[in-house]
PDB file of C-alpha atoms in Angstrom:
ATOM      1  CA  MET A  14       0.000   0.000   0.000  1.00 49.00           C
ATOM      2  CA  LYS A  15       2.771   2.411   0.917  1.00 49.00           C
ATOM      3  CA  THR A  16       4.655   1.510  -2.278  1.00 49.00           C
ATOM      4  CA  LYS A  17       1.620   2.325  -4.433  1.00 46.00           C
ATOM      5  CA  LEU A  18       1.175   5.621  -2.603  1.00 43.00           C
ATOM      6  CA  VAL A  19       4.815   6.596  -3.163  1.00 39.00           C
ATOM      7  CA  ILE A  20       4.617   5.712  -6.891  1.00 39.00           C
ATOM      8  CA  THR A  21       1.363   7.643  -7.322  1.00 37.00           C
ATOM      9  CA  LEU A  22       2.821  10.676  -5.526  1.00 35.00           C
ATOM     10  CA  ALA A  23       5.998  10.559  -7.620  1.00 38.00           C
ATOM     11  CA  LEU A  24       4.022  10.380 -10.865  1.00 37.00           C
ATOM     12  CA  SER A  25       1.818  13.272  -9.755  1.00 37.00           C
ATOM     13  CA  ILE A  26       4.839  15.433  -8.925  1.00 35.00           C
ATOM     14  CA  PHE A  27       6.456  14.554 -12.284  1.00 39.00           C
ATOM     15  CA  THR A  28       3.263  15.438 -14.170  1.00 40.00           C
ATOM     16  CA  LEU A  29       2.891  18.754 -12.363  1.00 39.00           C
ATOM     17  CA  ALA A  30       6.559  19.588 -12.993  1.00 41.00           C
ATOM     18  CA  SER A  31       6.298  18.909 -16.734  1.00 45.00           C
ATOM     19  CA  ASN A  32       3.058  20.901 -17.065  1.00 52.00           C
ATOM     20  CA  ALA A  33       4.544  23.760 -15.037  1.00 57.00           C
ATOM     21  CA  GLN A  34       7.087  24.381 -17.773  1.00 81.00           C
ATOM     22  CA  THR A  35       4.423  26.029 -19.960  1.00 87.00           C
ATOM     23  CA  GLU A  36       2.366  27.631 -17.199  1.00 88.00           C
ATOM     24  CA  LYS A  37       1.255  31.253 -17.127  1.00 90.00           C
ATOM     25  CA  GLY A  38       3.998  33.576 -15.851  1.00 90.00           C
ATOM     26  CA  ASN A  39       6.940  31.465 -17.018  1.00 92.00           C
ATOM     27  CA  PHE A  40       9.697  32.545 -19.415  1.00 93.00           C
ATOM     28  CA  LEU A  41      11.594  30.675 -22.076  1.00 92.00           C
ATOM     29  CA  ILE A  42      14.945  31.614 -23.547  1.00 93.00           C
ATOM     30  CA  GLY A  43      16.871  29.725 -26.165  1.00 89.00           C
ATOM     31  CA  GLY A  44      17.222  29.504 -29.903  1.00 83.00           C
ATOM     32  CA  SER A  45      17.302  27.315 -32.962  1.00 80.00           C
ATOM     33  CA  ILE A  46      19.669  26.316 -35.722  1.00 81.00           C
ATOM     34  CA  GLY A  47      18.532  25.463 -39.236  1.00 80.00           C
ATOM     35  CA  TYR A  48      20.521  23.810 -42.008  1.00 80.00           C
ATOM     36  CA  SER A  49      19.758  22.673 -45.552  1.00 80.00           C
ATOM     37  CA  THR A  50      21.814  21.615 -48.565  1.00 81.00           C
ATOM     38  CA  ALA A  51      21.099  20.623 -52.143  1.00 78.00           C
ATOM     39  CA  LYS A  52      23.134  19.522 -55.137  1.00 74.00           C
ATOM     40  CA  SER A  53      22.231  19.138 -58.811  1.00 70.00           C
ATOM     41  CA  SER A  54      24.048  18.421 -62.058  1.00 67.00           C
ATOM     42  CA  ALA A  55      23.189  18.490 -65.769  1.00 61.00           C
ATOM     43  CA  GLY A  56      24.739  17.828 -69.159  1.00 56.00           C
ATOM     44  CA  SER A  57      26.625  14.658 -68.192  1.00 52.00           C
ATOM     45  CA  SER A  58      28.004  16.444 -65.121  1.00 53.00           C
ATOM     46  CA  SER A  59      29.363  19.317 -67.227  1.00 58.00           C
ATOM     47  CA  GLN A  60      27.279  21.654 -65.070  1.00 64.00           C
ATOM     48  CA  SER A  61      26.712  21.442 -61.349  1.00 68.00           C
ATOM     49  CA  HIS A  62      25.133  23.531 -58.631  1.00 72.00           C
ATOM     50  CA  ARG A  63      25.496  23.123 -54.887  1.00 79.00           C
ATOM     51  CA  SER A  64      23.730  25.302 -52.336  1.00 82.00           C
ATOM     52  CA  THR A  65      24.077  25.435 -48.569  1.00 86.00           C
ATOM     53  CA  ALA A  66      21.943  27.466 -46.178  1.00 86.00           C
ATOM     54  CA  TYR A  67      21.854  27.871 -42.409  1.00 83.00           C
ATOM     55  CA  THR A  68      20.129  30.055 -39.847  1.00 86.00           C
ATOM     56  CA  ILE A  69      20.874  31.003 -36.245  1.00 89.00           C
ATOM     57  CA  SER A  70      17.959  32.369 -34.248  1.00 87.00           C
ATOM     58  CA  PRO A  71      18.050  33.207 -30.502  1.00 91.00           C
ATOM     59  CA  LYS A  72      14.671  33.935 -28.874  1.00 91.00           C
ATOM     60  CA  ILE A  73      12.871  34.890 -25.680  1.00 94.00           C
ATOM     61  CA  GLY A  74       9.239  34.280 -24.791  1.00 94.00           C
ATOM     62  CA  TYR A  75       6.734  34.811 -21.992  1.00 96.00           C
ATOM     63  CA  PHE A  76       3.672  32.673 -21.160  1.00 95.00           C
ATOM     64  CA  ILE A  77       0.694  35.004 -20.914  1.00 96.00           C
ATOM     65  CA  ASP A  78      -1.525  31.978 -20.220  1.00 95.00           C
ATOM     66  CA  ASN A  79      -1.093  28.244 -19.717  1.00 93.00           C
ATOM     67  CA  ASN A  80       0.490  26.763 -22.873  1.00 93.00           C
ATOM     68  CA  PHE A  81       0.281  30.142 -24.676  1.00 95.00           C
ATOM     69  CA  ALA A  82       3.450  32.191 -25.176  1.00 96.00           C
ATOM     70  CA  ILE A  83       4.429  35.370 -26.974  1.00 96.00           C
ATOM     71  CA  GLY A  84       7.957  36.533 -27.729  1.00 95.00           C
ATOM     72  CA  THR A  85      10.465  37.585 -30.310  1.00 95.00           C
ATOM     73  CA  LYS A  86      13.402  36.132 -32.220  1.00 92.00           C
ATOM     74  CA  LEU A  87      16.530  37.576 -33.745  1.00 93.00           C
ATOM     75  CA  GLN A  88      17.838  35.866 -36.843  1.00 90.00           C
ATOM     76  CA  TYR A  89      20.927  35.604 -38.988  1.00 92.00           C
ATOM     77  CA  SER A  90      20.891  33.484 -42.131  1.00 89.00           C
ATOM     78  CA  ALA A  91      23.363  32.756 -44.907  1.00 89.00           C
ATOM     79  CA  ASN A  92      22.912  31.018 -48.236  1.00 86.00           C
ATOM     80  CA  LYS A  93      25.855  30.112 -50.437  1.00 83.00           C
ATOM     81  CA  SER A  94      25.629  28.699 -53.980  1.00 80.00           C
ATOM     82  CA  ASN A  95      28.535  27.277 -55.976  1.00 76.00           C
ATOM     83  CA  TYR A  96      28.216  26.866 -59.735  1.00 71.00           C
ATOM     84  CA  SER A  97      30.604  25.024 -62.027  1.00 68.00           C
ATOM     85  CA  ASN A  98      30.408  24.827 -65.809  1.00 68.00           C
ATOM     86  CA  ARG A  99      32.666  23.131 -68.342  1.00 62.00           C
ATOM     87  CA  ASN A 100      32.941  24.802 -71.734  1.00 65.00           C
ATOM     88  CA  TYR A 101      33.038  22.738 -74.926  1.00 60.00           C
ATOM     89  CA  GLN A 102      34.419  23.752 -78.306  1.00 62.00           C
ATOM     90  CA  ASN A 103      33.662  21.490 -81.271  1.00 63.00           C
ATOM     91  CA  GLY A 104      32.794  18.716 -78.840  1.00 59.00           C
ATOM     92  CA  ILE A 105      36.141  18.993 -77.071  1.00 61.00           C
ATOM     93  CA  PRO A 106      35.942  19.684 -73.320  1.00 60.00           C
ATOM     94  CA  GLY A 107      37.608  22.898 -72.252  1.00 56.00           C
ATOM     95  CA  GLU A 108      38.315  24.577 -68.941  1.00 63.00           C
ATOM     96  CA  TRP A 109      35.977  24.701 -65.993  1.00 59.00           C
ATOM     97  CA  THR A 110      34.519  28.021 -64.850  1.00 64.00           C
ATOM     98  CA  TYR A 111      33.343  28.577 -61.282  1.00 66.00           C
ATOM     99  CA  ASN A 112      30.933  31.112 -59.829  1.00 75.00           C
ATOM    100  CA  VAL A 113      29.871  31.806 -56.261  1.00 78.00           C
ATOM    101  CA  ASP A 114      26.781  33.619 -54.974  1.00 81.00           C
ATOM    102  CA  ARG A 115      26.216  34.445 -51.302  1.00 84.00           C
ATOM    103  CA  THR A 116      23.295  36.020 -49.478  1.00 86.00           C
ATOM    104  CA  ASP A 117      23.370  37.210 -45.863  1.00 89.00           C
ATOM    105  CA  SER A 118      20.382  38.563 -43.967  1.00 91.00           C
ATOM    106  CA  TYR A 119      19.483  39.816 -40.492  1.00 93.00           C
ATOM    107  CA  GLY A 120      16.000  40.006 -39.036  1.00 94.00           C
ATOM    108  CA  ILE A 121      13.575  40.168 -36.134  1.00 95.00           C
ATOM    109  CA  SER A 122      10.478  37.978 -35.766  1.00 93.00           C
ATOM    110  CA  PRO A 123       7.753  38.511 -33.151  1.00 96.00           C
ATOM    111  CA  PHE A 124       5.868  35.235 -32.544  1.00 96.00           C
ATOM    112  CA  VAL A 125       2.933  33.612 -30.755  1.00 97.00           C
ATOM    113  CA  ARG A 126       2.925  29.926 -29.843  1.00 95.00           C
ATOM    114  CA  TYR A 127       0.420  27.447 -28.412  1.00 96.00           C
ATOM    115  CA  TYR A 128       1.290  24.060 -26.870  1.00 95.00           C
ATOM    116  CA  VAL A 129      -0.811  20.866 -26.742  1.00 93.00           C
ATOM    117  CA  ASN A 130       0.120  18.010 -24.386  1.00 91.00           C
ATOM    118  CA  ILE A 131       0.835  14.615 -25.981  1.00 92.00           C
ATOM    119  CA  THR A 132       2.478  12.925 -22.994  1.00 87.00           C
ATOM    120  CA  ASP A 133       3.911  14.203 -19.725  1.00 82.00           C
ATOM    121  CA  ILE A 134       7.221  15.108 -21.382  1.00 88.00           C
ATOM    122  CA  LEU A 135       6.222  15.576 -25.033  1.00 91.00           C
ATOM    123  CA  LYS A 136       4.183  18.442 -26.453  1.00 94.00           C
ATOM    124  CA  PHE A 137       3.025  19.542 -29.882  1.00 94.00           C
ATOM    125  CA  TYR A 138       3.005  23.253 -30.697  1.00 94.00           C
ATOM    126  CA  GLY A 139       1.939  25.566 -33.464  1.00 93.00           C
ATOM    127  CA  GLU A 140       3.738  28.860 -34.006  1.00 94.00           C
ATOM    128  CA  PHE A 141       2.871  31.969 -35.986  1.00 95.00           C
ATOM    129  CA  GLU A 142       5.634  34.485 -36.613  1.00 93.00           C
ATOM    130  CA  MET A 143       5.970  37.771 -38.472  1.00 93.00           C
ATOM    131  CA  SER A 144       9.482  38.127 -39.843  1.00 91.00           C
ATOM    132  CA  PHE A 145      11.205  41.311 -41.014  1.00 93.00           C
ATOM    133  CA  GLU A 146      14.618  40.923 -42.660  1.00 91.00           C
ATOM    134  CA  THR A 147      17.214  42.982 -44.450  1.00 91.00           C
ATOM    135  CA  GLY A 148      20.301  41.780 -46.264  1.00 89.00           C
ATOM    136  CA  LYS A 149      22.700  41.770 -49.201  1.00 85.00           C
ATOM    137  CA  SER A 150      23.479  39.459 -52.112  1.00 83.00           C
ATOM    138  CA  LYS A 151      27.048  39.121 -53.352  1.00 79.00           C
ATOM    139  CA  SER A 152      28.726  37.339 -56.252  1.00 78.00           C
ATOM    140  CA  LYS A 153      32.279  36.727 -57.409  1.00 71.00           C
ATOM    141  CA  ASN A 154      33.530  38.908 -60.270  1.00 65.00           C
ATOM    142  CA  ASP A 155      36.108  38.096 -62.944  1.00 60.00           C
ATOM    143  CA  LYS A 156      38.923  38.996 -60.546  1.00 66.00           C
ATOM    144  CA  GLY A 157      37.671  36.580 -57.904  1.00 66.00           C
ATOM    145  CA  GLU A 158      36.420  39.377 -55.649  1.00 70.00           C
ATOM    146  CA  MET A 159      33.051  39.212 -53.883  1.00 70.00           C
ATOM    147  CA  ILE A 160      31.028  42.307 -54.773  1.00 74.00           C
ATOM    148  CA  THR A 161      27.577  43.364 -53.584  1.00 74.00           C
ATOM    149  CA  LYS A 162      24.873  43.035 -56.243  1.00 77.00           C
ATOM    150  CA  ASP A 163      21.617  43.673 -54.402  1.00 80.00           C
ATOM    151  CA  LYS A 164      20.205  44.981 -51.167  1.00 85.00           C
ATOM    152  CA  PHE A 165      16.830  43.648 -50.097  1.00 86.00           C
ATOM    153  CA  ASN A 166      14.111  43.768 -47.466  1.00 90.00           C
ATOM    154  CA  ASN A 167      11.788  40.849 -46.668  1.00 87.00           C
ATOM    155  CA  TYR A 168       8.388  40.663 -45.023  1.00 89.00           C
ATOM    156  CA  ARG A 169       7.283  37.101 -44.214  1.00 88.00           C
ATOM    157  CA  PRO A 170       4.424  35.778 -42.070  1.00 92.00           C
ATOM    158  CA  ALA A 171       4.715  32.016 -41.477  1.00 90.00           C
ATOM    159  CA  ILE A 172       3.147  29.107 -39.590  1.00 91.00           C
ATOM    160  CA  SER A 173       5.327  26.261 -38.342  1.00 89.00           C
ATOM    161  CA  PRO A 174       4.311  23.139 -36.382  1.00 91.00           C
ATOM    162  CA  GLY A 175       6.745  21.406 -34.079  1.00 90.00           C
ATOM    163  CA  LEU A 176       7.387  18.961 -31.268  1.00 91.00           C
ATOM    164  CA  VAL A 177       9.072  19.770 -27.978  1.00 92.00           C
ATOM    165  CA  LEU A 178      10.606  17.229 -25.596  1.00 91.00           C
ATOM    166  CA  PHE A 179      11.206  18.051 -21.921  1.00 91.00           C
ATOM    167  CA  PRO A 180      14.029  15.731 -20.765  1.00 89.00           C
ATOM    168  CA  SER A 181      14.180  17.680 -17.480  1.00 85.00           C
ATOM    169  CA  LYS A 182      12.153  20.242 -15.564  1.00 81.00           C
ATOM    170  CA  LYS A 183      13.874  23.272 -17.087  1.00 86.00           C
ATOM    171  CA  TRP A 184      15.165  22.200 -20.503  1.00 91.00           C
ATOM    172  CA  ALA A 185      13.251  21.698 -23.746  1.00 90.00           C
ATOM    173  CA  ILE A 186      14.397  20.323 -27.110  1.00 89.00           C
ATOM    174  CA  GLU A 187      12.418  21.491 -30.154  1.00 88.00           C
ATOM    175  CA  PHE A 188      12.094  20.174 -33.690  1.00 84.00           C
ATOM    176  CA  SER A 189       9.995  22.044 -36.274  1.00 84.00           C
ATOM    177  CA  PHE A 190       9.304  22.367 -40.007  1.00 80.00           C
ATOM    178  CA  PRO A 191       7.956  25.221 -42.152  1.00 78.00           C
ATOM    179  CA  LEU A 192       4.307  24.643 -43.133  1.00 83.00           C
ATOM    180  CA  VAL A 193       2.779  27.835 -44.576  1.00 85.00           C
ATOM    181  CA  SER A 194       4.575  31.051 -45.465  1.00 83.00           C
ATOM    182  CA  TYR A 195       4.156  34.135 -47.609  1.00 86.00           C
ATOM    183  CA  GLU A 196       7.112  36.288 -48.551  1.00 84.00           C
ATOM    184  CA  LYS A 197       7.334  39.717 -50.123  1.00 84.00           C
ATOM    185  CA  ARG A 198      10.801  40.910 -51.088  1.00 80.00           C
ATOM    186  CA  THR A 199      11.776  44.347 -52.333  1.00 84.00           C
ATOM    187  CA  PHE A 200      15.295  44.794 -53.627  1.00 77.00           C
ATOM    188  CA  SER A 201      17.494  47.328 -55.389  1.00 80.00           C
ATOM    189  CA  ARG A 202      20.431  46.502 -57.623  1.00 73.00           C
ATOM    190  CA  ILE A 203      23.486  48.543 -56.762  1.00 68.00           C
ATOM    191  CA  SER A 204      25.988  47.229 -59.323  1.00 60.00           C
ATOM    192  CA  GLY A 205      25.638  48.401 -62.890  1.00 57.00           C
ATOM    193  CA  GLN A 206      22.359  50.099 -63.795  1.00 59.00           C
ATOM    194  CA  GLU A 207      20.349  50.696 -60.650  1.00 62.00           C
ATOM    195  CA  GLU A 208      16.854  49.261 -60.578  1.00 72.00           C
ATOM    196  CA  LYS A 209      14.235  48.442 -57.975  1.00 76.00           C
ATOM    197  CA  ALA A 210      11.801  45.537 -58.010  1.00 74.00           C
ATOM    198  CA  SER A 211       9.715  43.298 -55.774  1.00 75.00           C
ATOM    199  CA  THR A 212       8.739  39.625 -55.704  1.00 77.00           C
ATOM    200  CA  ASN A 213       5.991  37.676 -53.958  1.00 79.00           C
ATOM    201  CA  SER A 214       5.926  33.969 -53.116  1.00 79.00           C
ATOM    202  CA  PHE A 215       3.634  31.591 -51.254  1.00 78.00           C
ATOM    203  CA  ASN A 216       4.699  28.196 -49.885  1.00 78.00           C
ATOM    204  CA  PHE A 217       2.543  25.441 -48.441  1.00 77.00           C
ATOM    205  CA  GLY A 218       3.509  21.969 -47.253  1.00 67.00           C
ATOM    206  CA  LEU A 219       5.955  20.482 -44.740  1.00 61.00           C
ATOM    207  CA  ASN A 220       9.491  21.150 -45.935  1.00 56.00           C
ATOM    208  CA  THR A 221      11.454  18.243 -44.464  1.00 52.00           C
ATOM    209  CA  PHE A 222      14.630  19.535 -46.143  1.00 55.00           C
ATOM    210  CA  ALA A 223      14.676  22.646 -43.955  1.00 60.00           C
ATOM    211  CA  PRO A 224      14.165  21.486 -40.353  1.00 67.00           C
ATOM    212  CA  LYS A 225      14.968  23.604 -37.307  1.00 75.00           C
ATOM    213  CA  LEU A 226      16.415  22.247 -34.087  1.00 78.00           C
ATOM    214  CA  GLY A 227      16.077  24.345 -30.965  1.00 82.00           C
ATOM    215  CA  LEU A 228      17.057  24.244 -27.293  1.00 84.00           C
ATOM    216  CA  ASN A 229      15.164  26.309 -24.720  1.00 87.00           C
ATOM    217  CA  TYR A 230      15.439  26.970 -21.004  1.00 87.00           C
ATOM    218  CA  HIS A 231      12.148  27.452 -19.087  1.00 88.00           C
ATOM    219  CA  PHE A 232      11.978  29.300 -15.788  1.00 88.00           C
TER     220      PHE A 232
END
């Protein structure tokens, strides 16, 4: 009888501790890291393209109600593309040419997030964020120097689902994917003839090639 009482009490304390991590009045601090890569080739491997992208995003949030948090993120992202092309003359392979493009951006993203309990230590959450970014695009010129081509500003609302695991009372491990996003980009070309333009894009569907892994501290 005493053994059953001790086990029941221990389970109750564990359940309350795990639920307390997303209770009203708590804070979370942490961040996430995202990484994606892709490679393609064409023309019997005479042309190839490899791109690599990563993001670093620290954040802070506050629970205004149980399982409901608001906060903001800071973000830095970089995307690098390497192109190689082999020239042919009269069917004879010539020299390879290489080009590099790089884009760097900085931003801020206010967010709201709601958690749903799955088990005592595992929760599902949905997050809506409003991202504002600014950055530059560079490319390598004939002399091998990286020069700035464009400056741009992005506006992007997005919805991302995720899972969070609480291995301890204070720490949380997150794993999320983009689901729905809309992006509007305005940019100005600063090399050569100056011009301004804007683009719009809409994305829907889980992008398993661009996951984000995060680690948060709740207190």
